Amino acid sequence: NLVKAAFPPPLPAIRHVVINSVQAQQLASRTGLTSRVIPNVMDFDTPPPPLDDWGRAARADLGVRPDEVLVLQPTRIVQRKGIEHAIELTARLGVPAALVISHASGDEGDEYEQRVREYAALLGVHVRFEAEQVNATRGLTADGRRRYVLADVYPHADLVTYGSSIEGFGNAFLEAVYHRRPLVVNRYSIYELDIKPRGFQVVEFDGYIRAATVASARRLLEEPELAEAWAERNYELARRHFSFAVLERRLDALLHECFGED
């Protein structure tokens, strides 16, 4: 009761900030407090550098054959990430494909990971669990293999899957857009409210993979010029709405409100 009464504090000197509009609505309805939405951002004014020799080797080192499409699931292996959707889509593409999952299950146990492995085996999908070789820094694994950062892997992805049912915002969405990769996205609530209205062009599905989802994803693979056009449009939209410049403007307004000066 004490925490409920005191947090978040309704003090005139404090400004409340949230990362999505749902949080702003919930904060207002539960506490009567107003808040400012400052979304997740990336440095879209500085494009990613081209792959160097280390990064160019990532595709082969991650076990993806030259004849395979690389489908990237750039998330942890937790249930709300909907990795079954990525497995099903990969199985239904109708072309040789490998699904690369970049992160481990973390501290949420390995029961769901076992479910993912069994489901992939059931559908005959080539899945690469690469948490050991994809890390926060480059280097070598204990057995001498090259270790990559996620930025080394994104440029090799033919499709990025983002099948989450719940997200606070969507870092992986912005990362895929930053690296100009085509996206397949489950329509989770924050995407619907705060991202989709900006006009991003992605393959969408709503809770399960439909034949139309598969057809749209396959079209992006068959028409690289279309995938590139979508990627360029998405990058410019993200630069306009989710860049460091946006963060700077919103923080500047917030600080000006607090201190009354630039």
PDB file of C-alpha atoms in Angstrom:
ATOM      1  CA  ASN A   1       0.000   0.000   0.000  1.00  0.00           C
ATOM      2  CA  LEU A   2       2.876   2.345   0.753  1.00  0.00           C
ATOM      3  CA  VAL A   3       4.423   1.750  -2.665  1.00  0.00           C
ATOM      4  CA  LYS A   4       1.046   2.182  -4.339  1.00  0.00           C
ATOM      5  CA  ALA A   5       0.505   5.471  -2.531  1.00  0.00           C
ATOM      6  CA  ALA A   6       3.953   6.876  -3.287  1.00  0.00           C
ATOM      7  CA  PHE A   7       4.851   5.513  -6.697  1.00  0.00           C
ATOM      8  CA  PRO A   8       4.900   6.964  -9.215  1.00  0.00           C
ATOM      9  CA  PRO A   9       5.196  10.211  -7.243  1.00  0.00           C
ATOM     10  CA  PRO A  10       2.692  12.915  -8.241  1.00  0.00           C
ATOM     11  CA  LEU A  11       5.127  15.748  -7.534  1.00  0.00           C
ATOM     12  CA  PRO A  12       5.142  18.986  -9.546  1.00  0.00           C
ATOM     13  CA  ALA A  13       8.923  18.837 -10.013  1.00  0.00           C
ATOM     14  CA  ILE A  14       8.772  15.379 -11.624  1.00  0.00           C
ATOM     15  CA  ARG A  15       7.933  14.660 -15.261  1.00  0.00           C
ATOM     16  CA  HIS A  16       6.921  11.138 -16.243  1.00  0.00           C
ATOM     17  CA  VAL A  17       8.221   9.519 -19.436  1.00  0.00           C
ATOM     18  CA  VAL A  18       7.057   6.277 -21.084  1.00  0.00           C
ATOM     19  CA  ILE A  19       8.129   4.507 -24.280  1.00  0.00           C
ATOM     20  CA  ASN A  20       4.718   3.853 -25.815  1.00  0.00           C
ATOM     21  CA  SER A  21       1.219   5.298 -25.923  1.00  0.00           C
ATOM     22  CA  VAL A  22      -0.365   2.317 -24.149  1.00  0.00           C
ATOM     23  CA  GLN A  23       1.825   3.002 -21.119  1.00  0.00           C
ATOM     24  CA  ALA A  24       0.799   6.648 -21.228  1.00  0.00           C
ATOM     25  CA  GLN A  25      -2.882   5.660 -21.257  1.00  0.00           C
ATOM     26  CA  GLN A  26      -2.398   3.139 -18.447  1.00  0.00           C
ATOM     27  CA  LEU A  27      -0.475   5.611 -16.308  1.00  0.00           C
ATOM     28  CA  ALA A  28      -3.218   8.195 -16.753  1.00  0.00           C
ATOM     29  CA  SER A  29      -6.080   5.803 -16.049  1.00  0.00           C
ATOM     30  CA  ARG A  30      -4.453   4.217 -12.980  1.00  0.00           C
ATOM     31  CA  THR A  31      -2.870   7.267 -11.374  1.00  0.00           C
ATOM     32  CA  GLY A  32      -4.260  10.350 -13.102  1.00  0.00           C
ATOM     33  CA  LEU A  33      -0.739  11.346 -14.123  1.00  0.00           C
ATOM     34  CA  THR A  34       0.173  12.668 -17.538  1.00  0.00           C
ATOM     35  CA  SER A  35       3.339  11.513 -19.271  1.00  0.00           C
ATOM     36  CA  ARG A  36       5.423  12.208 -22.322  1.00  0.00           C
ATOM     37  CA  VAL A  37       6.011   9.424 -24.865  1.00  0.00           C
ATOM     38  CA  ILE A  38       9.641   9.065 -25.925  1.00  0.00           C
ATOM     39  CA  PRO A  39       9.974   5.911 -28.056  1.00  0.00           C
ATOM     40  CA  ASN A  40      12.969   3.706 -28.606  1.00  0.00           C
ATOM     41  CA  VAL A  41      15.352   5.256 -31.139  1.00  0.00           C
ATOM     42  CA  MET A  42      18.465   4.477 -33.159  1.00  0.00           C
ATOM     43  CA  ASP A  43      21.016   6.635 -34.941  1.00  0.00           C
ATOM     44  CA  PHE A  44      19.319   6.668 -38.335  1.00  0.00           C
ATOM     45  CA  ASP A  45      21.262   9.777 -39.319  1.00  0.00           C
ATOM     46  CA  THR A  46      24.373   7.566 -39.352  1.00  0.00           C
ATOM     47  CA  PRO A  47      23.839   4.517 -41.600  1.00  0.00           C
ATOM     48  CA  PRO A  48      25.552   1.257 -40.635  1.00  0.00           C
ATOM     49  CA  PRO A  49      29.031   0.775 -42.089  1.00  0.00           C
ATOM     50  CA  PRO A  50      29.534  -1.773 -44.864  1.00  0.00           C
ATOM     51  CA  LEU A  51      30.543  -5.291 -43.874  1.00  0.00           C
ATOM     52  CA  ASP A  52      34.234  -5.818 -43.302  1.00  0.00           C
ATOM     53  CA  ASP A  53      36.128  -9.074 -43.833  1.00  0.00           C
ATOM     54  CA  TRP A  54      35.131 -10.368 -40.391  1.00  0.00           C
ATOM     55  CA  GLY A  55      31.444  -9.698 -40.933  1.00  0.00           C
ATOM     56  CA  ARG A  56      31.415 -11.119 -44.440  1.00  0.00           C
ATOM     57  CA  ALA A  57      32.260 -14.550 -43.042  1.00  0.00           C
ATOM     58  CA  ALA A  58      29.275 -14.644 -40.704  1.00  0.00           C
ATOM     59  CA  ARG A  59      26.830 -16.402 -42.997  1.00  0.00           C
ATOM     60  CA  ALA A  60      29.069 -19.395 -43.626  1.00  0.00           C
ATOM     61  CA  ASP A  61      30.315 -19.521 -40.039  1.00  0.00           C
ATOM     62  CA  LEU A  62      26.745 -19.676 -38.759  1.00  0.00           C
ATOM     63  CA  GLY A  63      26.165 -22.822 -40.788  1.00  0.00           C
ATOM     64  CA  VAL A  64      23.933 -21.415 -43.528  1.00  0.00           C
ATOM     65  CA  ARG A  65      24.552 -23.106 -46.865  1.00  0.00           C
ATOM     66  CA  PRO A  66      25.088 -20.983 -50.015  1.00  0.00           C
ATOM     67  CA  ASP A  67      21.815 -22.253 -51.535  1.00  0.00           C
ATOM     68  CA  GLU A  68      19.739 -21.426 -48.445  1.00  0.00           C
ATOM     69  CA  VAL A  69      17.661 -18.354 -47.652  1.00  0.00           C
ATOM     70  CA  LEU A  70      18.687 -16.929 -44.277  1.00  0.00           C
ATOM     71  CA  VAL A  71      15.715 -16.147 -42.054  1.00  0.00           C
ATOM     72  CA  LEU A  72      16.827 -14.273 -38.936  1.00  0.00           C
ATOM     73  CA  GLN A  73      15.021 -14.345 -35.585  1.00  0.00           C
ATOM     74  CA  PRO A  74      17.001 -11.666 -33.675  1.00  0.00           C
ATOM     75  CA  THR A  75      15.542 -12.323 -30.228  1.00  0.00           C
ATOM     76  CA  ARG A  76      15.845 -14.434 -27.121  1.00  0.00           C
ATOM     77  CA  ILE A  77      14.074 -17.791 -27.046  1.00  0.00           C
ATOM     78  CA  VAL A  78      11.104 -16.878 -24.878  1.00  0.00           C
ATOM     79  CA  GLN A  79       7.465 -17.716 -25.495  1.00  0.00           C
ATOM     80  CA  ARG A  80       6.188 -14.201 -26.115  1.00  0.00           C
ATOM     81  CA  LYS A  81       8.611 -13.881 -29.056  1.00  0.00           C
ATOM     82  CA  GLY A  82       6.474 -16.355 -31.029  1.00  0.00           C
ATOM     83  CA  ILE A  83       9.344 -18.305 -32.537  1.00  0.00           C
ATOM     84  CA  GLU A  84       6.927 -20.985 -33.740  1.00  0.00           C
ATOM     85  CA  HIS A  85       5.749 -18.456 -36.324  1.00  0.00           C
ATOM     86  CA  ALA A  86       9.281 -18.095 -37.698  1.00  0.00           C
ATOM     87  CA  ILE A  87       9.649 -21.867 -37.884  1.00  0.00           C
ATOM     88  CA  GLU A  88       6.347 -22.316 -39.690  1.00  0.00           C
ATOM     89  CA  LEU A  89       7.079 -19.507 -42.144  1.00  0.00           C
ATOM     90  CA  THR A  90      10.509 -20.954 -42.908  1.00  0.00           C
ATOM     91  CA  ALA A  91       8.952 -24.370 -43.516  1.00  0.00           C
ATOM     92  CA  ARG A  92       6.331 -22.951 -45.871  1.00  0.00           C
ATOM     93  CA  LEU A  93       8.558 -20.706 -47.998  1.00  0.00           C
ATOM     94  CA  GLY A  94       9.082 -23.513 -50.470  1.00  0.00           C
ATOM     95  CA  VAL A  95      12.802 -22.850 -50.879  1.00  0.00           C
ATOM     96  CA  PRO A  96      15.903 -24.164 -49.066  1.00  0.00           C
ATOM     97  CA  ALA A  97      16.124 -22.018 -45.935  1.00  0.00           C
ATOM     98  CA  ALA A  98      17.822 -21.804 -42.556  1.00  0.00           C
ATOM     99  CA  LEU A  99      16.362 -20.058 -39.532  1.00  0.00           C
ATOM    100  CA  VAL A 100      19.049 -18.403 -37.405  1.00  0.00           C
ATOM    101  CA  ILE A 101      18.050 -17.628 -33.800  1.00  0.00           C
ATOM    102  CA  SER A 102      20.536 -15.170 -32.390  1.00  0.00           C
ATOM    103  CA  HIS A 103      19.974 -15.306 -28.628  1.00  0.00           C
ATOM    104  CA  ALA A 104      19.559 -17.912 -25.895  1.00  0.00           C
ATOM    105  CA  SER A 105      16.602 -18.372 -23.587  1.00  0.00           C
ATOM    106  CA  GLY A 106      18.307 -16.436 -20.794  1.00  0.00           C
ATOM    107  CA  ASP A 107      16.945 -16.718 -17.272  1.00  0.00           C
ATOM    108  CA  GLU A 108      13.455 -17.885 -18.268  1.00  0.00           C
ATOM    109  CA  GLY A 109      14.330 -21.571 -18.379  1.00  0.00           C
ATOM    110  CA  ASP A 110      14.859 -23.960 -21.272  1.00  0.00           C
ATOM    111  CA  GLU A 111      11.412 -25.575 -21.484  1.00  0.00           C
ATOM    112  CA  TYR A 112      10.299 -23.294 -24.309  1.00  0.00           C
ATOM    113  CA  GLU A 113      13.597 -23.780 -26.142  1.00  0.00           C
ATOM    114  CA  GLN A 114      12.984 -27.516 -26.065  1.00  0.00           C
ATOM    115  CA  ARG A 115       9.528 -26.889 -27.501  1.00  0.00           C
ATOM    116  CA  VAL A 116      11.089 -24.807 -30.295  1.00  0.00           C
ATOM    117  CA  ARG A 117      13.613 -27.545 -31.101  1.00  0.00           C
ATOM    118  CA  GLU A 118      10.900 -30.212 -31.217  1.00  0.00           C
ATOM    119  CA  TYR A 119       8.635 -28.068 -33.408  1.00  0.00           C
ATOM    120  CA  ALA A 120      11.477 -27.366 -35.849  1.00  0.00           C
ATOM    121  CA  ALA A 121      12.255 -31.091 -36.045  1.00  0.00           C
ATOM    122  CA  LEU A 122       8.581 -31.861 -36.605  1.00  0.00           C
ATOM    123  CA  LEU A 123       8.427 -29.457 -39.574  1.00  0.00           C
ATOM    124  CA  GLY A 124      11.880 -30.388 -40.875  1.00  0.00           C
ATOM    125  CA  VAL A 125      13.244 -26.849 -40.577  1.00  0.00           C
ATOM    126  CA  HIS A 126      16.982 -26.189 -40.499  1.00  0.00           C
ATOM    127  CA  VAL A 127      17.379 -24.074 -37.354  1.00  0.00           C
ATOM    128  CA  ARG A 128      20.658 -22.637 -36.116  1.00  0.00           C
ATOM    129  CA  PHE A 129      20.782 -21.777 -32.403  1.00  0.00           C
ATOM    130  CA  GLU A 130      23.638 -19.297 -32.438  1.00  0.00           C
ATOM    131  CA  ALA A 131      23.727 -17.651 -29.009  1.00  0.00           C
ATOM    132  CA  GLU A 132      27.315 -18.834 -28.563  1.00  0.00           C
ATOM    133  CA  GLN A 133      28.514 -17.249 -31.794  1.00  0.00           C
ATOM    134  CA  VAL A 134      26.420 -14.063 -31.660  1.00  0.00           C
ATOM    135  CA  ASN A 135      27.337 -11.867 -28.724  1.00  0.00           C
ATOM    136  CA  ALA A 136      27.774  -8.286 -27.584  1.00  0.00           C
ATOM    137  CA  THR A 137      31.370  -8.163 -28.831  1.00  0.00           C
ATOM    138  CA  ARG A 138      33.438  -9.783 -31.514  1.00  0.00           C
ATOM    139  CA  GLY A 139      36.026 -12.316 -30.517  1.00  0.00           C
ATOM    140  CA  LEU A 140      36.543 -16.062 -30.421  1.00  0.00           C
ATOM    141  CA  THR A 141      34.502 -18.773 -28.752  1.00  0.00           C
ATOM    142  CA  ALA A 142      36.106 -21.233 -26.352  1.00  0.00           C
ATOM    143  CA  ASP A 143      36.711 -23.650 -29.234  1.00  0.00           C
ATOM    144  CA  GLY A 144      38.234 -20.991 -31.498  1.00  0.00           C
ATOM    145  CA  ARG A 145      35.292 -20.064 -33.734  1.00  0.00           C
ATOM    146  CA  ARG A 146      34.673 -16.462 -34.676  1.00  0.00           C
ATOM    147  CA  ARG A 147      32.105 -14.691 -32.545  1.00  0.00           C
ATOM    148  CA  TYR A 148      29.933 -12.026 -34.162  1.00  0.00           C
ATOM    149  CA  VAL A 149      27.822  -9.101 -33.088  1.00  0.00           C
ATOM    150  CA  LEU A 150      24.247  -8.923 -34.340  1.00  0.00           C
ATOM    151  CA  ALA A 151      25.196  -6.115 -36.711  1.00  0.00           C
ATOM    152  CA  ASP A 152      27.390  -8.629 -38.549  1.00  0.00           C
ATOM    153  CA  VAL A 153      24.423 -10.948 -39.062  1.00  0.00           C
ATOM    154  CA  TYR A 154      21.659  -8.567 -40.126  1.00  0.00           C
ATOM    155  CA  PRO A 155      23.150  -7.753 -43.558  1.00  0.00           C
ATOM    156  CA  HIS A 156      23.076 -11.470 -44.463  1.00  0.00           C
ATOM    157  CA  ALA A 157      19.388 -11.892 -43.583  1.00  0.00           C
ATOM    158  CA  ASP A 158      16.988 -12.384 -46.486  1.00  0.00           C
ATOM    159  CA  LEU A 159      14.051 -12.050 -44.075  1.00  0.00           C
ATOM    160  CA  VAL A 160      13.776 -10.951 -40.452  1.00  0.00           C
ATOM    161  CA  THR A 161      10.965 -12.479 -38.416  1.00  0.00           C
ATOM    162  CA  TYR A 162       9.406 -10.619 -35.509  1.00  0.00           C
ATOM    163  CA  GLY A 163       6.517 -12.719 -34.293  1.00  0.00           C
ATOM    164  CA  SER A 164       6.177 -11.273 -30.805  1.00  0.00           C
ATOM    165  CA  SER A 165       2.788 -11.193 -29.126  1.00  0.00           C
ATOM    166  CA  ILE A 166       3.876  -8.602 -26.526  1.00  0.00           C
ATOM    167  CA  GLU A 167       6.596  -5.948 -26.706  1.00  0.00           C
ATOM    168  CA  GLY A 168       7.301  -2.727 -24.827  1.00  0.00           C
ATOM    169  CA  PHE A 169       8.191  -1.153 -28.162  1.00  0.00           C
ATOM    170  CA  GLY A 170      10.288  -3.149 -30.593  1.00  0.00           C
ATOM    171  CA  ASN A 171      14.070  -2.813 -30.626  1.00  0.00           C
ATOM    172  CA  ALA A 172      14.485  -5.674 -33.089  1.00  0.00           C
ATOM    173  CA  PHE A 173      12.031  -3.965 -35.435  1.00  0.00           C
ATOM    174  CA  LEU A 174      14.137  -0.797 -35.477  1.00  0.00           C
ATOM    175  CA  GLU A 175      17.356  -2.797 -35.857  1.00  0.00           C
ATOM    176  CA  ALA A 176      16.020  -4.611 -38.917  1.00  0.00           C
ATOM    177  CA  VAL A 177      14.906  -1.314 -40.432  1.00  0.00           C
ATOM    178  CA  TYR A 178      18.299   0.232 -39.627  1.00  0.00           C
ATOM    179  CA  HIS A 179      20.027  -2.570 -41.527  1.00  0.00           C
ATOM    180  CA  ARG A 180      17.480  -2.289 -44.366  1.00  0.00           C
ATOM    181  CA  ARG A 181      16.142  -5.833 -44.094  1.00  0.00           C
ATOM    182  CA  PRO A 182      12.626  -7.001 -45.051  1.00  0.00           C
ATOM    183  CA  LEU A 183      10.435  -7.785 -42.042  1.00  0.00           C
ATOM    184  CA  VAL A 184       7.666 -10.229 -41.217  1.00  0.00           C
ATOM    185  CA  VAL A 185       5.815  -8.879 -38.169  1.00  0.00           C
ATOM    186  CA  ASN A 186       3.053 -10.127 -35.901  1.00  0.00           C
ATOM    187  CA  ARG A 187       0.664  -7.260 -35.212  1.00  0.00           C
ATOM    188  CA  TYR A 188       1.322  -6.847 -31.496  1.00  0.00           C
ATOM    189  CA  SER A 189      -0.468  -3.972 -29.794  1.00  0.00           C
ATOM    190  CA  ILE A 190       2.355  -1.417 -29.626  1.00  0.00           C
ATOM    191  CA  TYR A 191       3.194  -2.021 -33.286  1.00  0.00           C
ATOM    192  CA  GLU A 192      -0.448  -1.388 -34.188  1.00  0.00           C
ATOM    193  CA  LEU A 193      -0.642   1.856 -32.209  1.00  0.00           C
ATOM    194  CA  ASP A 194       2.799   3.450 -32.390  1.00  0.00           C
ATOM    195  CA  ILE A 195       4.669   1.973 -35.371  1.00  0.00           C
ATOM    196  CA  LYS A 196       2.304   0.851 -38.127  1.00  0.00           C
ATOM    197  CA  PRO A 197       0.549   4.257 -38.467  1.00  0.00           C
ATOM    198  CA  ARG A 198       3.860   5.753 -39.583  1.00  0.00           C
ATOM    199  CA  GLY A 199       3.496   3.867 -42.866  1.00  0.00           C
ATOM    200  CA  PHE A 200       6.142   1.136 -42.639  1.00  0.00           C
ATOM    201  CA  GLN A 201       6.006  -1.522 -45.343  1.00  0.00           C
ATOM    202  CA  VAL A 202       6.352  -4.990 -43.863  1.00  0.00           C
ATOM    203  CA  VAL A 203       4.718  -8.390 -44.219  1.00  0.00           C
ATOM    204  CA  GLU A 204       2.131  -8.549 -41.439  1.00  0.00           C
ATOM    205  CA  PHE A 205       0.207 -11.357 -39.827  1.00  0.00           C
ATOM    206  CA  ASP A 206      -2.241 -11.404 -36.962  1.00  0.00           C
ATOM    207  CA  GLY A 207      -1.631 -14.246 -34.558  1.00  0.00           C
ATOM    208  CA  TYR A 208      -0.892 -17.007 -37.055  1.00  0.00           C
ATOM    209  CA  ILE A 209       0.774 -17.549 -40.422  1.00  0.00           C
ATOM    210  CA  ARG A 210      -1.670 -17.441 -43.316  1.00  0.00           C
ATOM    211  CA  ALA A 211      -1.162 -18.433 -46.944  1.00  0.00           C
ATOM    212  CA  ALA A 212      -1.121 -14.714 -47.784  1.00  0.00           C
ATOM    213  CA  THR A 213       1.710 -14.186 -45.282  1.00  0.00           C
ATOM    214  CA  VAL A 214       3.791 -16.865 -46.976  1.00  0.00           C
ATOM    215  CA  ALA A 215       3.017 -15.497 -50.439  1.00  0.00           C
ATOM    216  CA  SER A 216       4.037 -11.956 -49.456  1.00  0.00           C
ATOM    217  CA  ALA A 217       7.277 -13.153 -47.846  1.00  0.00           C
ATOM    218  CA  ARG A 218       8.108 -15.276 -50.882  1.00  0.00           C
ATOM    219  CA  ARG A 219       7.468 -12.301 -53.159  1.00  0.00           C
ATOM    220  CA  LEU A 220      10.090 -10.263 -51.297  1.00  0.00           C
ATOM    221  CA  LEU A 221      12.568 -13.098 -51.824  1.00  0.00           C
ATOM    222  CA  GLU A 222      11.732 -13.349 -55.523  1.00  0.00           C
ATOM    223  CA  GLU A 223      11.730  -9.581 -56.142  1.00  0.00           C
ATOM    224  CA  PRO A 224      14.820  -8.115 -54.445  1.00  0.00           C
ATOM    225  CA  GLU A 225      14.145  -4.713 -56.021  1.00  0.00           C
ATOM    226  CA  LEU A 226      10.802  -4.591 -54.180  1.00  0.00           C
ATOM    227  CA  ALA A 227      12.448  -5.613 -50.907  1.00  0.00           C
ATOM    228  CA  GLU A 228      15.034  -2.874 -51.425  1.00  0.00           C
ATOM    229  CA  ALA A 229      12.360  -0.251 -52.133  1.00  0.00           C
ATOM    230  CA  TRP A 230      10.476  -1.191 -48.977  1.00  0.00           C
ATOM    231  CA  ALA A 231      13.698  -1.122 -46.970  1.00  0.00           C
ATOM    232  CA  GLU A 232      14.639   2.351 -48.198  1.00  0.00           C
ATOM    233  CA  ARG A 233      11.168   3.703 -47.454  1.00  0.00           C
ATOM    234  CA  ASN A 234      11.233   2.161 -43.991  1.00  0.00           C
ATOM    235  CA  TYR A 235      14.660   3.611 -43.261  1.00  0.00           C
ATOM    236  CA  GLU A 236      13.520   7.121 -44.152  1.00  0.00           C
ATOM    237  CA  LEU A 237      10.372   6.772 -42.057  1.00  0.00           C
ATOM    238  CA  ALA A 238      12.426   5.570 -39.089  1.00  0.00           C
ATOM    239  CA  ARG A 239      14.864   8.445 -39.560  1.00  0.00           C
ATOM    240  CA  ARG A 240      11.924  10.829 -39.389  1.00  0.00           C
ATOM    241  CA  HIS A 241      10.173   9.279 -36.391  1.00  0.00           C
ATOM    242  CA  PHE A 242      12.654   7.137 -34.381  1.00  0.00           C
ATOM    243  CA  SER A 243      16.067   8.757 -34.753  1.00  0.00           C
ATOM    244  CA  PHE A 244      18.432  10.352 -32.249  1.00  0.00           C
ATOM    245  CA  ALA A 245      17.250  13.715 -33.571  1.00  0.00           C
ATOM    246  CA  VAL A 246      13.721  12.898 -32.419  1.00  0.00           C
ATOM    247  CA  LEU A 247      15.064  11.928 -29.000  1.00  0.00           C
ATOM    248  CA  GLU A 248      17.029  15.172 -28.809  1.00  0.00           C
ATOM    249  CA  ARG A 249      13.979  17.302 -29.635  1.00  0.00           C
ATOM    250  CA  ARG A 250      11.778  15.551 -27.093  1.00  0.00           C
ATOM    251  CA  LEU A 251      14.369  15.653 -24.338  1.00  0.00           C
ATOM    252  CA  ASP A 252      15.007  19.315 -25.101  1.00  0.00           C
ATOM    253  CA  ALA A 253      11.291  20.084 -24.733  1.00  0.00           C
ATOM    254  CA  LEU A 254      11.181  18.073 -21.516  1.00  0.00           C
ATOM    255  CA  LEU A 255      14.177  19.837 -19.997  1.00  0.00           C
ATOM    256  CA  HIS A 256      12.862  23.204 -21.105  1.00  0.00           C
ATOM    257  CA  GLU A 257       9.591  22.430 -19.349  1.00  0.00           C
ATOM    258  CA  CYS A 258      11.436  21.429 -16.187  1.00  0.00           C
ATOM    259  CA  PHE A 259      13.998  24.222 -16.017  1.00  0.00           C
ATOM    260  CA  GLY A 260      12.493  26.972 -18.141  1.00  0.00           C
ATOM    261  CA  GLU A 261      15.612  27.476 -20.267  1.00  0.00           C
ATOM    262  CA  ASP A 262      17.309  25.976 -23.343  1.00  0.00           C
TER     263      ASP A 262
END
